[in-house]
Amino acid sequence: RSETRQHTPLACASMTTCPSVSDRGGPQSIVTGGEKPGGLVVKGDDPEAWVDALEALLENATLRHDFGNQGHENMCDFDIKDSFLYFVQTHRGILEIEPK
């Protein structure tokens, strides 16, 4: 399943908390939206990858801190108008795909 709403990663980033998101759906653009990553994008269907990502964050306070601060910086580049236009553009692209 995918989480295409961006509310949770935005909330995390606004509080300088490191978000971890799936490689499916829209939230990865928040995590990877800046020059540096502001969190982790993890393969959605790989439980071991999630365990590894969470262990890395639990064991490394500096990584959590850096991701949290960078995620906050990345989030500041987003606004509601751009998010809405991206949403519309993405879904129009899906509607234009012809079935095989």
Short mmCIF file of C-alpha atoms in Angstrom, two decimals:
data_model
loop_
_atom_site.label_atom_id
_atom_site.label_comp_id
_atom_site.label_asym_id
_atom_site.label_seq_id
_atom_site.Cartn_x
_atom_site.Cartn_y
_atom_site.Cartn_z
CA ARG A 1 0.00 0.00 0.00
CA SER A 2 1.13 3.56 -0.45
CA GLU A 3 0.67 6.65 1.63
CA THR A 4 0.34 9.45 -0.89
CA ARG A 5 -0.71 12.13 1.55
CA GLN A 6 2.16 14.25 2.75
CA HIS A 7 0.77 15.32 6.12
CA THR A 8 2.74 12.97 8.38
CA PRO A 9 6.20 13.63 6.90
CA LEU A 10 5.47 17.37 6.88
CA ALA A 11 4.45 17.23 10.53
CA CYS A 12 7.62 15.32 11.40
CA ALA A 13 9.82 17.71 9.46
CA SER A 14 8.15 20.77 11.00
CA MET A 15 9.11 19.45 14.44
CA THR A 16 12.64 18.51 13.32
CA THR A 17 11.79 14.84 13.77
CA CYS A 18 13.27 12.47 11.21
CA PRO A 19 10.58 10.97 8.97
CA SER A 20 10.96 7.54 7.41
CA VAL A 21 8.72 6.97 4.41
CA SER A 22 7.99 4.25 1.88
CA ASP A 23 9.40 4.31 -1.64
CA ARG A 24 5.79 4.39 -2.88
CA GLY A 25 3.66 7.49 -3.04
CA GLY A 26 4.29 11.18 -2.58
CA PRO A 27 5.91 11.68 0.83
CA GLN A 28 9.38 10.78 -0.42
CA SER A 29 9.51 14.17 -2.15
CA ILE A 30 9.53 15.79 1.30
CA VAL A 31 12.34 13.62 2.56
CA THR A 32 14.45 14.02 -0.58
CA GLY A 33 13.23 17.50 -1.59
CA GLY A 34 16.33 19.46 -0.66
CA GLU A 35 20.01 19.28 -1.44
CA LYS A 36 20.45 16.73 1.33
CA PRO A 37 18.07 14.01 2.51
CA GLY A 38 15.88 14.91 5.45
CA GLY A 39 14.96 11.38 6.44
CA LEU A 40 14.89 7.87 5.06
CA VAL A 41 13.09 6.43 2.04
CA VAL A 42 12.69 2.69 2.61
CA LYS A 43 11.52 -0.03 0.24
CA GLY A 44 7.85 -0.42 1.11
CA ASP A 45 7.59 -4.16 0.69
CA ASP A 46 10.80 -5.10 2.51
CA PRO A 47 10.29 -5.54 6.28
CA GLU A 48 14.01 -6.13 6.82
CA ALA A 49 14.80 -2.79 5.20
CA TRP A 50 12.44 -1.10 7.68
CA VAL A 51 14.06 -2.90 10.60
CA ASP A 52 17.52 -1.87 9.36
CA ALA A 53 16.44 1.75 8.88
CA LEU A 54 14.86 2.00 12.31
CA GLU A 55 17.85 0.34 13.98
CA ALA A 56 20.18 2.81 12.25
CA LEU A 57 18.11 5.71 13.58
CA LEU A 58 17.81 4.27 17.08
CA GLU A 59 21.54 3.68 17.31
CA ASN A 60 22.72 6.99 15.87
CA ALA A 61 21.56 10.18 17.58
CA THR A 62 23.62 12.34 15.22
CA LEU A 63 21.91 10.83 12.20
CA ARG A 64 18.47 11.47 13.75
CA HIS A 65 19.42 15.04 14.60
CA ASP A 66 20.90 15.78 11.16
CA PHE A 67 17.94 14.24 9.32
CA GLY A 68 15.52 16.15 11.55
CA ASN A 69 17.19 19.50 10.92
CA GLN A 70 17.57 18.88 7.19
CA GLY A 71 13.98 17.65 6.92
CA HIS A 72 12.84 20.90 8.50
CA GLU A 73 14.86 22.90 5.98
CA ASN A 74 13.48 20.82 3.11
CA MET A 75 9.92 21.29 4.37
CA CYS A 76 10.28 25.07 4.35
CA ASP A 77 10.49 24.93 0.55
CA PHE A 78 6.98 23.44 0.29
CA ASP A 79 3.78 25.43 0.18
CA ILE A 80 0.15 24.42 -0.21
CA LYS A 81 -0.14 25.77 -3.78
CA ASP A 82 2.89 23.83 -5.04
CA SER A 83 1.77 20.68 -3.22
CA PHE A 84 -1.69 20.91 -4.76
CA LEU A 85 -0.33 21.53 -8.26
CA TYR A 86 2.03 18.55 -7.89
CA PHE A 87 -0.90 16.39 -6.74
CA VAL A 88 -3.02 17.43 -9.76
CA GLN A 89 -0.14 16.95 -12.20
CA THR A 90 0.65 13.49 -10.84
CA HIS A 91 -2.95 12.32 -10.98
CA ARG A 92 -3.49 13.73 -14.47
CA GLY A 93 -0.48 11.70 -15.57
CA ILE A 94 -2.05 8.57 -14.13
CA LEU A 95 -5.32 9.24 -15.96
CA GLU A 96 -3.46 9.62 -19.26
CA ILE A 97 -1.87 6.19 -19.06
CA GLU A 98 -3.55 3.90 -21.55
CA PRO A 99 -4.32 0.36 -20.40
CA LYS A 100 -2.44 -2.41 -22.18
#
